[in-house]
Steps between C-alpha positions, in 0.01 A plus 500: 500500500795620307542346179863419566733251616742598783867394414680467841847533304402848350231689660475745204410253252212313648313478196240205483460536127871399461532420137834352567362221692214366280369159615493314178296221655211732566562718189304259239211467751439867508640634151136516343336657786466875466239755564690767280799471264556862437844642520658188648868395489486215730468150363230432769243710313414714794458243742802578718371854564711690264350859447261536197380824377163359390206714655317174537768319713293302746434140539203341319319280735213258433368543842208735552499502867806525762425338848668660786627161606680442185890491524546534135393862519654815696204736577565873635309822530637847426579677807742671725684350797457668837902542550741633246743273346854580359657154436228245538407386170131419587451811718620732222232352270132618484359134469356386836450095531120433483491124603663280745704314240653822357572641841668169599706498151598852598628430839684180392691683227609774715643258749670309216656831386627595827666170537784590252783673634781681324807702573455880358733789600623311794148416634314176526168582323196281433329460153218762574767748546691401201223503286406841612840628452498371147151570358405794724783737455644483808874420437629831670291460813637428834521107511471480894179712466364313234547183722321665781241619266434169355458328849221757586339468165490123520329524858244732358408319193459191669244668745321665217476169303375316828222756554369510140125472449493195232222362261317187634685204319177332416410828282610569146526786252460519140816529320394799289440749797631825601509447880790245534839467310536143410824327389525144388792322653690255244821331477717595190750330285763595752346320791382807650165627633380805320197700514306689215201711536182321360300806400537839367417671816801318716716567189442875516541547867765262598837664596853448365560135511821542698296571803277218478612290801132345504503363157757237510723295693877514541 
């Protein structure tokens, strides 16, 4: 899940945390909710997902247990995918969905990203190729090869996701654990779904948020 919103008019400005489009109707609802207010420059006090340098930057949560069928959480294991990925922003990450809900979120978001189409250097590319070019430093790569590679990676990542061994939805885990990476999904003041680590273990091992395709909607 990428914490970004794809802009179909300007593929290289797909920032979900778009501070030029603050939803003023939702702003007051969230302006007093913040897990950390260190080094913030946005009026939303951190709830829009703007980067914070605080070493304790993870979501405070009153829940002590997370049930694997709770769709307000995304749950992952640290691991490696069987295939190697160059473009797919889920495949280049090291977080593997651990629940059916999280797996479905990942599949849906991949499909949503791929629905977007853009003209780039004379080629028609989808959103996944566009994001990879922008965020994975592939601007100088052969575009036709990137398109072919993305198609193969899409097939591979779907196969891998559909073959994952997932946790029993009736089971649960303590939030403060060192086995699963857990993110709380929450709507911010810009109307976007963001995710934040709910414990120190997750914060420590979570990868760069640009690659978090599994953490939020489009």
